[in-house]
Structure formats: structure tokens, C-alpha cells
CSV table of C-alpha atoms and ligand atoms in Angstrom, one decimal:
chain,number,residue,atom,x,y,z
A,232,UNK,CA,48.4,-34.6,75.8
A,233,UNK,CA,44.9,-35.1,74.6
A,234,UNK,CA,43.1,-38.5,75.4
A,235,UNK,CA,42.7,-40.3,72.2
A,236,UNK,CA,39.7,-42.1,73.6
A,237,UNK,CA,37.6,-38.9,74.2
A,238,UNK,CA,39.1,-36.3,71.6
A,239,UNK,CA,41.3,-38.1,69.0
A,240,UNK,CA,42.2,-35.2,67.0
A,241,UNK,CA,42.4,-33.0,69.9
A,242,UNK,CA,39.4,-30.7,68.6
A,243,UNK,CA,39.5,-29.1,71.8
A,244,UNK,CA,42.3,-27.1,70.8
A,245,UNK,CA,40.2,-25.4,68.2
A,246,UNK,CA,37.8,-24.0,71.0
A,247,UNK,CA,38.4,-20.8,73.5
A,248,UNK,CA,38.5,-20.9,76.7
A,249,UNK,CA,35.2,-19.4,77.1
A,250,UNK,CA,33.7,-22.2,75.0
A,251,UNK,CA,35.3,-24.8,77.1
A,252,UNK,CA,33.9,-23.1,80.2
A,253,UNK,CA,30.6,-23.1,78.8
A,254,UNK,CA,30.7,-26.8,78.0
A,255,UNK,CA,31.9,-27.5,81.4
A,256,UNK,CA,29.0,-25.6,83.0
A,257,UNK,CA,26.1,-27.4,80.7
A,258,UNK,CA,27.9,-30.8,81.2
A,259,UNK,CA,27.6,-30.5,84.7
A,260,UNK,CA,24.0,-29.3,84.6
A,261,UNK,CA,23.4,-32.5,82.4
A,262,UNK,CA,25.1,-34.6,84.9
A,263,UNK,CA,23.3,-33.3,87.8
A,264,UNK,CA,19.8,-32.7,86.6
A,265,UNK,CA,19.2,-34.8,83.4
A,266,UNK,CA,21.3,-38.1,83.9
A,267,UNK,CA,19.8,-39.2,87.0
A,268,UNK,CA,16.2,-38.8,86.0
A,269,UNK,CA,16.1,-39.3,82.4
A,270,UNK,CA,15.1,-43.1,82.3
A,271,UNK,CA,12.0,-42.4,84.4
A,272,UNK,CA,11.0,-39.4,82.4
A,273,UNK,CA,11.6,-41.4,79.1
A,274,UNK,CA,9.6,-44.4,80.5
A,275,UNK,CA,6.7,-42.4,81.9
A,276,UNK,CA,6.7,-39.8,79.0
A,277,UNK,CA,7.4,-36.9,81.2
A,278,UNK,CA,8.8,-33.7,79.9
A,279,UNK,CA,10.6,-32.2,83.1
A,280,UNK,CA,9.1,-28.5,82.9
A,281,UNK,CA,10.5,-27.9,86.3
A,282,UNK,CA,13.8,-27.5,84.4
A,283,UNK,CA,12.7,-24.7,82.3
A,284,UNK,CA,13.4,-21.8,84.6
A,285,UNK,CA,16.7,-23.7,85.4
A,286,UNK,CA,17.6,-23.5,81.9
A,287,UNK,CA,16.6,-20.0,81.7
A,288,UNK,CA,18.9,-19.2,84.5
A,289,UNK,CA,21.8,-21.0,82.8
A,290,UNK,CA,21.3,-18.6,79.7
A,291,UNK,CA,20.2,-21.4,77.3
A,292,UNK,CA,17.2,-20.0,76.3
A,293,UNK,CA,17.5,-17.8,73.3
A,294,UNK,CA,21.3,-17.9,74.0
A,295,UNK,CA,22.4,-16.7,70.7
A,296,UNK,CA,19.9,-13.7,70.4
A,297,UNK,CA,20.8,-10.3,71.5
A,298,UNK,CA,18.9,-8.2,73.6
A,299,UNK,CA,15.5,-8.4,75.6
A,300,UNK,CA,17.2,-10.5,78.2
A,301,UNK,CA,18.7,-13.0,75.8
A,302,UNK,CA,22.2,-14.5,76.2
A,303,UNK,CA,24.1,-12.6,73.2
A,304,UNK,CA,26.2,-15.9,73.0
A,305,UNK,CA,28.1,-16.7,69.8
A,306,UNK,CA,26.6,-19.5,67.2
A,307,UNK,CA,29.4,-22.1,68.5
A,308,UNK,CA,28.7,-21.5,72.0
A,309,UNK,CA,25.1,-22.2,71.2
A,310,UNK,CA,26.0,-25.2,69.4
A,311,UNK,CA,28.2,-26.5,72.2
A,312,UNK,CA,25.3,-26.2,74.6
A,313,UNK,CA,23.3,-28.1,72.3
A,314,UNK,CA,25.7,-31.0,72.1
A,315,UNK,CA,25.9,-31.0,75.9
A,316,UNK,CA,22.1,-31.1,76.3
A,317,UNK,CA,21.6,-33.7,73.7
A,318,UNK,CA,24.2,-35.9,75.5
A,319,UNK,CA,21.6,-35.9,78.0
A,320,UNK,CA,18.5,-36.5,75.8
A,321,UNK,CA,17.4,-35.2,72.2
A,322,UNK,CA,13.8,-34.2,73.9
A,323,UNK,CA,15.8,-31.4,76.4
A,324,UNK,CA,17.6,-30.2,73.4
A,325,UNK,CA,14.5,-30.0,71.4
A,326,UNK,CA,12.9,-27.8,73.8
A,327,UNK,CA,15.9,-25.2,74.0
A,328,UNK,CA,15.9,-25.3,70.1
A,329,UNK,CA,12.1,-24.7,69.8
A,330,UNK,CA,12.0,-22.2,72.5
A,331,UNK,CA,15.1,-20.6,71.5
A,332,UNK,CA,15.7,-21.1,67.8
A,333,UNK,CA,12.1,-21.2,66.6
A,334,UNK,CA,9.6,-19.4,69.0
A,335,UNK,CA,12.0,-16.7,70.3
A,336,UNK,CA,14.0,-16.2,66.9
A,337,UNK,CA,10.9,-15.5,64.9
A,338,UNK,CA,9.9,-12.8,67.3
A,339,UNK,CA,13.5,-11.4,67.8
A,340,UNK,CA,14.0,-11.5,63.8
A,341,UNK,CA,10.6,-10.3,62.6
A,342,UNK,CA,8.5,-9.2,65.5
A,343,UNK,CA,7.6,-5.6,66.4
A,344,UNK,CA,9.3,-3.8,69.4
A,345,UNK,CA,5.9,-4.5,71.3
A,346,UNK,CA,6.3,-8.2,70.5
A,347,UNK,CA,9.8,-8.3,71.7
A,348,UNK,CA,9.2,-6.3,74.9
A,349,UNK,CA,6.1,-8.5,75.7
A,350,UNK,CA,7.6,-11.9,75.2
A,351,UNK,CA,11.4,-12.3,74.9
A,352,UNK,CA,12.4,-11.6,78.3
A,353,UNK,CA,10.1,-13.8,79.9
A,354,UNK,CA,11.0,-16.7,77.4
A,355,UNK,CA,14.7,-16.1,78.0
A,356,UNK,CA,14.1,-16.3,81.8
A,357,UNK,CA,12.1,-19.6,81.4
A,358,UNK,CA,9.1,-17.8,82.8
A,359,UNK,CA,7.0,-18.5,79.7
A,360,UNK,CA,7.1,-21.2,77.1
A,361,UNK,CA,6.7,-20.6,73.1
A,362,UNK,CA,6.0,-22.9,70.3
A,363,UNK,CA,6.3,-22.6,66.6
A,364,UNK,CA,3.5,-23.8,64.4
A,365,UNK,CA,4.5,-24.3,60.9
A,366,UNK,CA,4.1,-28.2,60.0
A,367,UNK,CA,0.4,-29.4,59.3
A,368,UNK,CA,-1.4,-32.7,59.0
A,369,UNK,CA,-0.9,-32.5,55.1
A,370,UNK,CA,1.7,-30.3,55.1
A,371,UNK,CA,5.2,-31.6,56.3
A,372,UNK,CA,8.0,-31.3,54.0
A,373,UNK,CA,6.0,-28.9,51.8
A,374,UNK,CA,5.2,-26.0,54.1
A,375,UNK,CA,4.2,-23.9,51.0
A,376,UNK,CA,0.9,-26.0,50.7
A,377,UNK,CA,-0.3,-25.3,54.1
A,378,UNK,CA,-4.0,-24.9,54.6
A,379,UNK,CA,-4.0,-22.8,57.8
A,380,UNK,CA,-5.6,-19.3,56.5
A,381,UNK,CA,-5.5,-15.8,58.5
A,382,UNK,CA,-8.4,-13.8,57.0
A,383,UNK,CA,-8.9,-9.9,57.7
A,384,UNK,CA,-12.1,-8.8,59.7
A,385,UNK,CA,-11.7,-5.3,59.7
A,386,UNK,CA,-8.3,-4.4,61.4
A,387,UNK,CA,-8.4,-7.8,63.2
A,388,UNK,CA,-7.4,-11.2,61.9
A,389,UNK,CA,-9.2,-14.5,62.1
A,390,UNK,CA,-7.2,-17.7,61.8
A,391,UNK,CA,-8.4,-21.2,61.1
A,392,UNK,CA,-6.5,-24.5,60.4
A,393,UNK,CA,-4.6,-27.1,62.1
A,394,UNK,CA,-0.9,-27.9,63.0
A,395,UNK,CA,0.7,-31.0,63.9
A,396,UNK,CA,3.9,-32.4,65.6
A,397,UNK,CA,4.3,-28.8,67.5
A,398,UNK,CA,6.8,-28.8,70.2
A,399,UNK,CA,5.4,-28.0,73.8
A,400,UNK,CA,2.3,-26.4,72.3
A,401,UNK,CA,0.0,-27.9,75.0
A,402,UNK,CA,2.4,-26.2,77.8
A,403,UNK,CA,3.2,-23.0,75.7
A,404,UNK,CA,2.0,-19.6,76.7
A,405,UNK,CA,2.4,-18.1,73.1
A,406,UNK,CA,2.5,-19.8,69.7
A,407,UNK,CA,4.2,-18.5,66.5
A,408,UNK,CA,1.5,-19.5,64.0
A,409,UNK,CA,2.5,-19.6,60.2
A,410,UNK,CA,-0.7,-19.1,58.0
A,411,UNK,CA,-1.6,-18.0,54.4
A,412,UNK,CA,-3.1,-14.7,53.7
A,413,UNK,CA,-4.0,-12.9,50.5
A,414,UNK,CA,-0.5,-11.5,50.7
A,415,UNK,CA,1.6,-14.7,51.2
A,416,UNK,CA,2.4,-16.7,54.3
A,417,UNK,CA,2.8,-14.7,57.3
A,418,UNK,CA,3.6,-15.4,61.0
A,419,UNK,CA,1.1,-14.5,63.9
A,420,UNK,CA,1.9,-14.2,67.5
A,421,UNK,CA,-0.8,-16.1,69.2
A,422,UNK,CA,-1.2,-16.2,73.2
A,423,UNK,CA,-2.4,-19.6,73.9
A,424,UNK,CA,-5.3,-18.6,76.0
A,425,UNK,CA,-6.8,-16.7,73.1
A,426,UNK,CA,-10.3,-18.4,72.7
A,427,UNK,CA,-10.3,-21.0,69.6
A,428,UNK,CA,-6.7,-22.2,70.2
A,429,UNK,CA,-6.3,-25.6,71.4
A,430,UNK,CA,-3.6,-27.9,71.7
A,431,UNK,CA,-3.3,-31.6,72.7
A,432,UNK,CA,-0.2,-33.9,73.1
A,433,UNK,CA,0.3,-36.6,70.6
A,434,UNK,CA,0.3,-40.1,72.5
A,435,UNK,CA,2.0,-43.4,72.1
A,436,UNK,CA,5.3,-42.0,71.0
A,437,UNK,CA,8.1,-44.6,70.3
A,438,UNK,CA,10.6,-41.7,70.2
A,439,UNK,CA,11.2,-38.2,72.0
A,440,UNK,CA,9.4,-39.6,75.1
A,441,UNK,CA,10.9,-37.0,77.4
A,442,UNK,CA,9.4,-34.3,75.2
A,443,UNK,CA,5.9,-33.1,74.1
A,444,UNK,CA,4.7,-32.7,70.5
A,445,UNK,CA,1.1,-31.7,69.8
A,446,UNK,CA,-1.8,-31.4,67.4
A,447,UNK,CA,-2.9,-27.5,67.4
A,448,UNK,CA,-6.5,-26.6,66.4
A,449,UNK,CA,-7.4,-23.1,65.4
A,450,UNK,CA,-11.0,-22.4,65.3
A,451,UNK,CA,-12.0,-18.7,64.6
A,452,UNK,CA,-9.0,-17.4,66.7
A,453,UNK,CA,-9.7,-13.7,66.8
A,454,UNK,CA,-6.3,-11.6,67.1
A,455,UNK,CA,-5.7,-7.9,66.9
A,456,UNK,CA,-3.9,-6.5,63.6
A,457,UNK,CA,-0.9,-6.0,65.9
A,458,UNK,CA,-0.5,-9.8,66.1
A,459,UNK,CA,0.9,-10.3,62.7
A,460,UNK,CA,4.8,-10.3,62.6
A,461,UNK,CA,5.6,-7.1,60.8
A,462,UNK,CA,9.2,-8.1,59.6
A,463,UNK,CA,8.4,-10.8,57.1
A,464,UNK,CA,5.9,-11.9,54.2
A,465,UNK,CA,6.7,-15.3,52.7
A,466,UNK,CA,8.3,-18.6,53.5
A,467,UNK,CA,11.5,-17.1,54.1
A,468,UNK,CA,10.5,-16.0,57.7
A,469,UNK,CA,9.8,-19.6,58.8
A,470,UNK,CA,12.9,-21.1,56.9
A,471,UNK,CA,14.9,-18.5,58.5
A,472,UNK,CA,14.2,-19.7,61.9
A,473,UNK,CA,14.5,-23.4,60.7
A,474,UNK,CA,17.8,-22.5,59.9
A,475,UNK,CA,18.7,-21.7,63.4
A,476,UNK,CA,17.2,-24.8,64.7
A,477,UNK,CA,18.8,-27.1,61.9
A,478,UNK,CA,22.3,-25.5,63.0
A,479,UNK,CA,21.9,-26.6,66.5
A,480,UNK,CA,20.9,-30.0,65.7
A,481,UNK,CA,24.1,-30.9,63.9
A,482,UNK,CA,25.9,-30.4,67.0
A,483,UNK,CA,23.2,-31.8,69.2
A,484,UNK,CA,23.2,-35.0,67.5
A,485,UNK,CA,27.0,-35.5,67.8
A,486,UNK,CA,26.3,-35.0,71.4
A,487,UNK,CA,24.0,-37.9,71.7
A,488,UNK,CA,26.5,-40.1,69.4
A,489,UNK,CA,29.3,-39.1,72.0
A,490,UNK,CA,27.2,-40.1,74.9
A,491,UNK,CA,26.2,-43.7,73.3
A,492,UNK,CA,29.9,-44.1,72.4
A,493,UNK,CA,31.0,-43.3,75.8
A,494,UNK,CA,28.7,-45.5,77.2
A,495,UNK,CA,29.8,-48.6,75.3
A,496,UNK,CA,33.5,-47.9,75.5
A,497,UNK,CA,33.5,-48.3,79.6
A,498,UNK,CA,31.1,-51.6,78.8
A,499,UNK,CA,33.5,-53.3,76.4
A,500,UNK,CA,36.3,-52.8,78.6
A,501,UNK,CA,34.5,-54.2,81.6
A,502,UNK,CA,32.3,-57.1,80.0
A,503,UNK,CA,33.9,-60.4,79.4
A,504,UNK,CA,33.0,-63.0,76.9
A,505,UNK,CA,34.8,-66.0,75.6
A,506,UNK,CA,37.4,-65.2,78.4
A,507,UNK,CA,38.4,-61.6,77.6
A,508,UNK,CA,36.8,-58.3,77.6
A,509,UNK,CA,34.7,-57.3,74.6
A,510,UNK,CA,37.0,-54.5,73.9
A,511,UNK,CA,39.8,-57.0,72.9
A,512,UNK,CA,37.7,-58.3,70.1
A,513,UNK,CA,38.4,-57.1,66.4
A,514,UNK,CA,35.1,-56.7,65.4
A,515,UNK,CA,34.1,-54.7,68.7
A,516,UNK,CA,37.4,-52.2,67.9
A,517,UNK,CA,36.2,-51.8,64.4
A,518,UNK,CA,32.7,-50.6,65.8
A,519,UNK,CA,34.6,-48.2,68.5
A,520,UNK,CA,36.8,-46.9,65.7
A,521,UNK,CA,33.9,-46.2,63.3
A,522,UNK,CA,32.2,-44.2,66.1
A,523,UNK,CA,35.5,-42.1,66.8
A,524,UNK,CA,36.1,-41.3,63.2
A,525,UNK,CA,32.3,-40.2,62.6
A,526,UNK,CA,32.0,-38.4,66.0
A,527,UNK,CA,35.0,-36.4,65.4
A,528,UNK,CA,34.3,-35.6,61.6
A,529,UNK,CA,30.7,-34.8,62.6
A,530,UNK,CA,32.0,-32.6,65.4
A,531,UNK,CA,34.4,-30.7,62.9
A,532,UNK,CA,31.5,-30.0,60.6
A,533,UNK,CA,29.6,-28.5,63.3
A,534,UNK,CA,32.4,-26.3,64.5
A,535,UNK,CA,33.2,-25.2,60.9
A,536,UNK,CA,29.6,-24.3,60.0
A,537,UNK,CA,29.4,-22.5,63.4
A,538,UNK,CA,32.6,-20.5,62.7
A,539,UNK,CA,31.0,-19.6,59.4
A,540,UNK,CA,27.9,-18.5,61.2
A,541,UNK,CA,29.7,-16.2,63.5
A,542,UNK,CA,31.8,-14.6,60.6
A,543,UNK,CA,28.4,-14.0,58.9
A,544,UNK,CA,29.2,-16.2,55.9
A,545,UNK,CA,26.8,-19.2,56.5
A,546,UNK,CA,24.5,-20.2,53.7
A,547,UNK,CA,21.3,-22.2,54.5
A,548,UNK,CA,22.7,-25.0,51.9
A,549,UNK,CA,25.6,-25.3,54.1
A,550,UNK,CA,23.4,-26.0,57.1
A,551,UNK,CA,21.9,-28.8,55.3
A,552,UNK,CA,25.2,-30.7,55.2
A,553,UNK,CA,25.8,-30.8,58.9
A,554,UNK,CA,21.8,-31.5,59.7
A,555,UNK,CA,22.1,-34.5,57.1
A,556,UNK,CA,25.1,-36.0,57.8
A,557,UNK,CA,25.4,-35.7,61.6
A,558,UNK,CA,22.2,-36.9,62.5
A,559,UNK,CA,22.5,-40.0,59.9
A,560,UNK,CA,25.8,-40.9,61.1
A,561,UNK,CA,24.6,-40.4,65.2
A,562,UNK,CA,21.7,-43.0,64.3
A,563,UNK,CA,24.4,-45.3,63.1
A,564,UNK,CA,26.6,-44.7,65.9
A,565,UNK,CA,23.9,-45.3,68.5
A,566,UNK,CA,22.8,-48.3,66.8
A,567,UNK,CA,26.1,-49.9,66.6
A,568,UNK,CA,26.7,-48.8,70.4
A,569,UNK,CA,23.6,-51.0,71.3
A,570,UNK,CA,25.0,-54.2,69.5
A,571,UNK,CA,27.9,-53.9,71.8
A,572,UNK,CA,25.7,-54.1,74.6
A,573,UNK,CA,23.9,-57.2,73.5
A,574,UNK,CA,20.5,-57.9,74.9
A,575,UNK,CA,21.5,-55.5,77.9
A,576,UNK,CA,21.2,-52.5,75.3
A,577,UNK,CA,17.3,-52.9,74.9
A,578,UNK,CA,16.7,-51.4,78.3
A,579,UNK,CA,16.7,-48.0,79.5
A,580,UNK,CA,19.9,-49.0,81.6
A,581,UNK,CA,22.0,-47.9,78.5
A,582,UNK,CA,21.5,-44.7,76.7
A,583,UNK,CA,22.1,-45.8,73.0
A,584,UNK,CA,18.8,-47.1,71.8
A,585,UNK,CA,17.2,-44.3,73.8
A,586,UNK,CA,19.4,-41.9,71.7
A,587,UNK,CA,18.8,-43.8,68.3
A,588,UNK,CA,14.9,-43.8,69.1
A,589,UNK,CA,15.1,-40.1,69.7
A,590,UNK,CA,17.2,-39.5,66.5
A,591,UNK,CA,14.7,-40.9,64.4
A,592,UNK,CA,12.3,-37.8,65.3
A,593,UNK,CA,15.6,-35.5,64.8
A,594,UNK,CA,16.1,-37.0,61.4
A,595,UNK,CA,12.7,-36.3,60.4
A,596,UNK,CA,11.8,-32.8,61.6
A,597,UNK,CA,13.3,-29.6,60.6
A,598,UNK,CA,13.8,-31.2,57.1
A,599,UNK,CA,14.2,-34.9,56.6
A,600,UNK,CA,17.1,-36.7,55.1
A,601,UNK,CA,15.5,-36.5,51.8
A,602,UNK,CA,14.9,-32.9,51.9
A,603,UNK,CA,18.7,-31.9,52.8
A,604,UNK,CA,19.8,-34.1,50.0
A,605,UNK,CA,17.8,-32.4,47.7
A,606,UNK,CA,18.6,-28.9,48.9
A,607,UNK,CA,22.5,-29.9,48.5
A,608,UNK,CA,21.6,-31.4,45.1
A,609,UNK,CA,20.2,-28.2,43.8
A,610,UNK,CA,23.1,-26.4,45.4
A,611,UNK,CA,25.7,-28.4,43.4
A,612,UNK,CA,23.8,-28.8,40.2
A,613,UNK,CA,21.6,-25.6,40.2
A,614,UNK,CA,18.6,-27.8,39.2
A,615,UNK,CA,15.7,-27.8,41.8
A,616,UNK,CA,14.0,-31.4,42.1
A,617,UNK,CA,11.2,-30.5,44.4
A,618,UNK,CA,8.5,-29.8,41.8
B,704,LIG,P1,10.5,-22.0,47.8
B,704,LIG,O1,9.3,-22.1,47.7
B,704,LIG,O2,11.2,-22.1,46.4
B,704,LIG,O3,11.2,-20.8,48.7
B,704,LIG,C1,10.3,-20.1,49.7
B,704,LIG,C2,11.2,-18.8,50.0
B,704,LIG,O4,11.7,-19.4,51.1
B,704,LIG,C3,13.4,-19.0,51.1
B,704,LIG,N1,13.9,-19.7,51.6
B,704,LIG,C4,14.8,-19.7,52.5
B,704,LIG,N2,15.0,-18.7,53.4
B,704,LIG,C5,15.9,-18.8,54.5
B,704,LIG,N3,16.4,-20.0,54.7
B,704,LIG,C6,16.1,-21.0,53.8
B,704,LIG,N4,16.6,-22.2,54.4
B,704,LIG,C7,15.4,-20.9,52.9
B,704,LIG,N5,14.7,-22.0,52.1
B,704,LIG,C8,14.0,-21.3,51.3
B,704,LIG,C9,13.4,-18.9,49.3
B,704,LIG,O5,14.6,-18.1,49.0
B,704,LIG,C10,12.1,-18.2,48.9
B,704,LIG,O6,12.2,-17.1,49.1
B,704,LIG,P2,11.6,-15.9,48.6
B,704,LIG,O7,11.7,-14.4,49.3
B,704,LIG,O8,12.2,-15.9,47.1
B,704,LIG,O9,10.0,-16.1,48.4
B,704,LIG,O10,11.0,-23.2,48.6
B,704,LIG,P3,12.2,-24.1,48.1
B,704,LIG,O11,12.2,-24.6,47.0
B,704,LIG,O12,13.7,-23.2,48.6
B,704,LIG,O13,12.1,-25.2,49.5
B,704,LIG,C11,11.8,-26.4,49.2
B,704,LIG,C12,12.1,-27.1,50.4
B,704,LIG,C13,11.6,-28.6,50.3
B,704,LIG,C14,13.5,-27.2,50.6
B,704,LIG,C15,11.6,-26.4,51.7
B,704,LIG,O14,10.0,-26.4,51.5
B,704,LIG,C16,11.9,-27.0,52.8
B,704,LIG,O15,13.0,-26.9,53.4
B,704,LIG,N6,11.0,-28.0,53.3
B,704,LIG,C17,11.3,-28.8,54.6
B,704,LIG,C18,10.3,-28.0,55.7
B,704,LIG,C19,10.6,-28.5,57.2
B,704,LIG,O16,11.8,-28.4,57.6
B,704,LIG,N7,9.8,-28.7,58.1
B,704,LIG,C20,10.1,-29.0,59.0
B,704,LIG,C21,9.4,-28.1,60.3
B,704,LIG,S1,9.4,-28.5,61.8
B,704,LIG,C22,8.0,-28.0,62.5
B,704,LIG,O17,7.1,-27.3,62.0
B,704,LIG,C23,8.0,-28.4,63.8
B,704,LIG,S2,8.9,-27.2,64.7
B,704,LIG,C24,9.7,-28.3,65.7
B,704,LIG,C25,9.2,-28.6,66.9
B,704,LIG,O18,7.9,-28.0,67.3
B,704,LIG,O19,9.4,-29.7,67.6
């Protein structure tokens, strides 16, 4: 019999044995390696780089890509892993997304054989780190207006410009940089030791502290002609990679929400006020029930989206549904969980406020709430509202 407190609708019965086994494996990794350390990583603003190879050996990097040492897992398995990792911390799941869904997926989808052979096996193993440079200081939601340019110099390319909020760039070995060319926006595979490339971590973040986001500067970065990704010209390239990351986020956000809910369920049963456990108060029960409703609904949304993806029937507009809904609900759940903890909830001793703070970044990157609302609005009305 399913435990109603943990899986009210018996969603586990919709998962295969292989999916449940994978979940147990990643959950153990999170329990052993992330939970005991996350408080100090968060407080000290440290990304645990020594976990990268471990995540590689667990098959978490590029896990849903095929060939070149990648995991070849299904979309649902990738989603389940994202959910477990983000129950630990959004910063760790973000690393896996940036590496696998953005940087590796750009090379896998649009790179030459040479790009794939050079970078993918090392990235899958966690020996090499990648980043994905799309956003700019003045082009966030509107990447079509990026200012970074790639000009031809004979058969070579020269890149100039700036990127902002780029995850992992200061520790990356390779950057996928999207830049305007006379033919349209193209992606470039840039080894980060190329002269003219520099990346600086953005300090004083109140969110995603166990992760690194950077400014990138590109000053006369000379690259060979072969550095351009041959498989795509135009924004369809980066957007196709964003689809992969946005898909993982809808699962991950439910992991953070579940962790916040579970943290306060135990607390509400133990903590006594006015002579009885918090869990016996009607207002607390309502908060807990609202959390269960939204976690179960959001998990079903993610699972159905994953099944559509594995069936090859998922449309980008459908990803917006889960990204928008699940992150929005997860923030509400984490904030509500914090209220059950009272004043104790504002320290790192408890996870909900840390998750809520992280989710402010998650709701903003890979398409804000507003962008996904308007993608859905366009899908159901047929009328674009962006311009
Ligand atoms: P539009 O100019 O009309 O379309 C451009 C081309 O792209 C195609 N397309 C897509 N293709 C695949 N998947 C999608 N989701 C796609 N969306 C659009 C489109 O078909 C067209 O192709 P073609 O061949 O006809 O040229 O653009 P739009 O009107 O569709 O889009 C407008 C809008 C606002 C939805 C879009 O600009 C958007 O999604 N903006 C949000 C951008 C965003 O999410 N930025 C965050 C990036 S995160 C980051 O850079 C940091 S990485 C994370 C980290 O490092 O931590």
C-alpha cells in the first residue's frame, strides 16, 4: 500500500523498475554526498567541484544523450535524476543541466564529429566542464538582440562581446558561445584557454549560492573556421538546447518542493505549541495538504511531459507548461514550509528557505514566468505578443 504522506496518488505505480532503481541510486548519492555538506557550501558560496567526476561516474552528465560515452537514458530517467538532485540543492542540479542539457546537448545536436569526439567523452566522465553562453548583459529574455559578434577573418572567426549569468564559466574547459554572424546567430565551441576569453564569477548572490554564475568577456577571440557548430544557424539552435534544460527544471523544482514538504512534515509532528503538535492545527494541516496537492500534480505534469518526450511527441510549448507551473508552485510550497518552521526556518538548519531562494533563480533562468506565460498564450491564441 502506498504511503499517502509520501506518494498520495501512488505515482510510483506509473514508474518502471529501472526508473525506481535509478531514483534510489541518485537519492543515496544526495543523502551521502550533498545533504551532509550543503549548509556549509551554501553559506560559504562554494560549488563542490570535487563531486563532478563522481556525478560523471554515476552517468549523470549528458545522461539522456547517445554515444560518445553519454548515458543513453530516457527523458523520464533524466527527469527523475534532476528531481533527486534538486531535492539536495538547485545549484547541484543546475550544474548537471548546464553540462548535459546545454553544453553537451549543443555539441551532440549540432557539432561536427570532431567536436563530439574532442569534448563529449570527457564531459560525460566529468573530466571536462562546459558552459553555455547565450544571455548577455542587455539581452536576457530577448536573445535575438544579442550584441556578441563573430566576424570572418580569412577562414577563421574572431569573436567580440560579453555574456552574463553563465553557469560554471569560470571553471569551464569549454564554452558554447552564441554570436551574431552575417548569416544569423551561430554557436561556437570555444576552449576557455583561448586568448581573449575571460570569465569572472558574479559575487554577492542571495540565491544559488552553491553554484557559480559568471560574466564572460570575449575580446578578439580568434578561432579556427572549424569552431562553428555546423549543424544550425539561427535561434533554433540555442532554443533547442534550452528545451532540454527547461524540461529537466520542471522535475527538479518538484524535488526541491518535496524536500521542503518532507522537512516540515516531521517538524510539524514533533514541535509542540499551545500544548499540542503543530500538525494538529487545522491551519498547519491545510498548508501540508496544499503542498501535497501541488507536489503530486506537478510530478504528474513532469512525468506526462517526459513520456511525451520519450515518445518523440513533445512540443516546446508543452515544456513551458511544466517549467512555468512547477517552479511557481515549488516556490510557494517552500515559502509555506518556512512558515511552519517559524523563526527556525530562516537558518540553514532547515532546507525550505534555501530552496525558495534558489528557486528565484530557477524561475528566472531558461525563460522567466512571463516568457513561458506568453509562449503558452501564443500557443492557445495563435497571437504572438512579444513584438
Ligand atoms: P523567434 O525569433 O520567433 O524564433 C526564433 C527561431 O527559434 C525557433 N524557436 C525554437 N526552436 C526550438 N525550441 C524552441 N523552444 C523554440 N522557440 C523558438 C523558432 O521556430 C525560430 O526558428 P526559425 O527557424 O523559424 O528561425 O523567437 P520566438 O518569438 O519564438 O521567441 C520569443 C521568446 C521570447 C519566446 C524567446 O526569445 C525566448 O524563449 N526567450 C527566453 C530566452 C531564455 O530562456 N533565456 C535564458 C537563457 S539561460 C542562459 O543563457 C544562461 S544558461 C544557464 C546557465 O548557464 O546557468
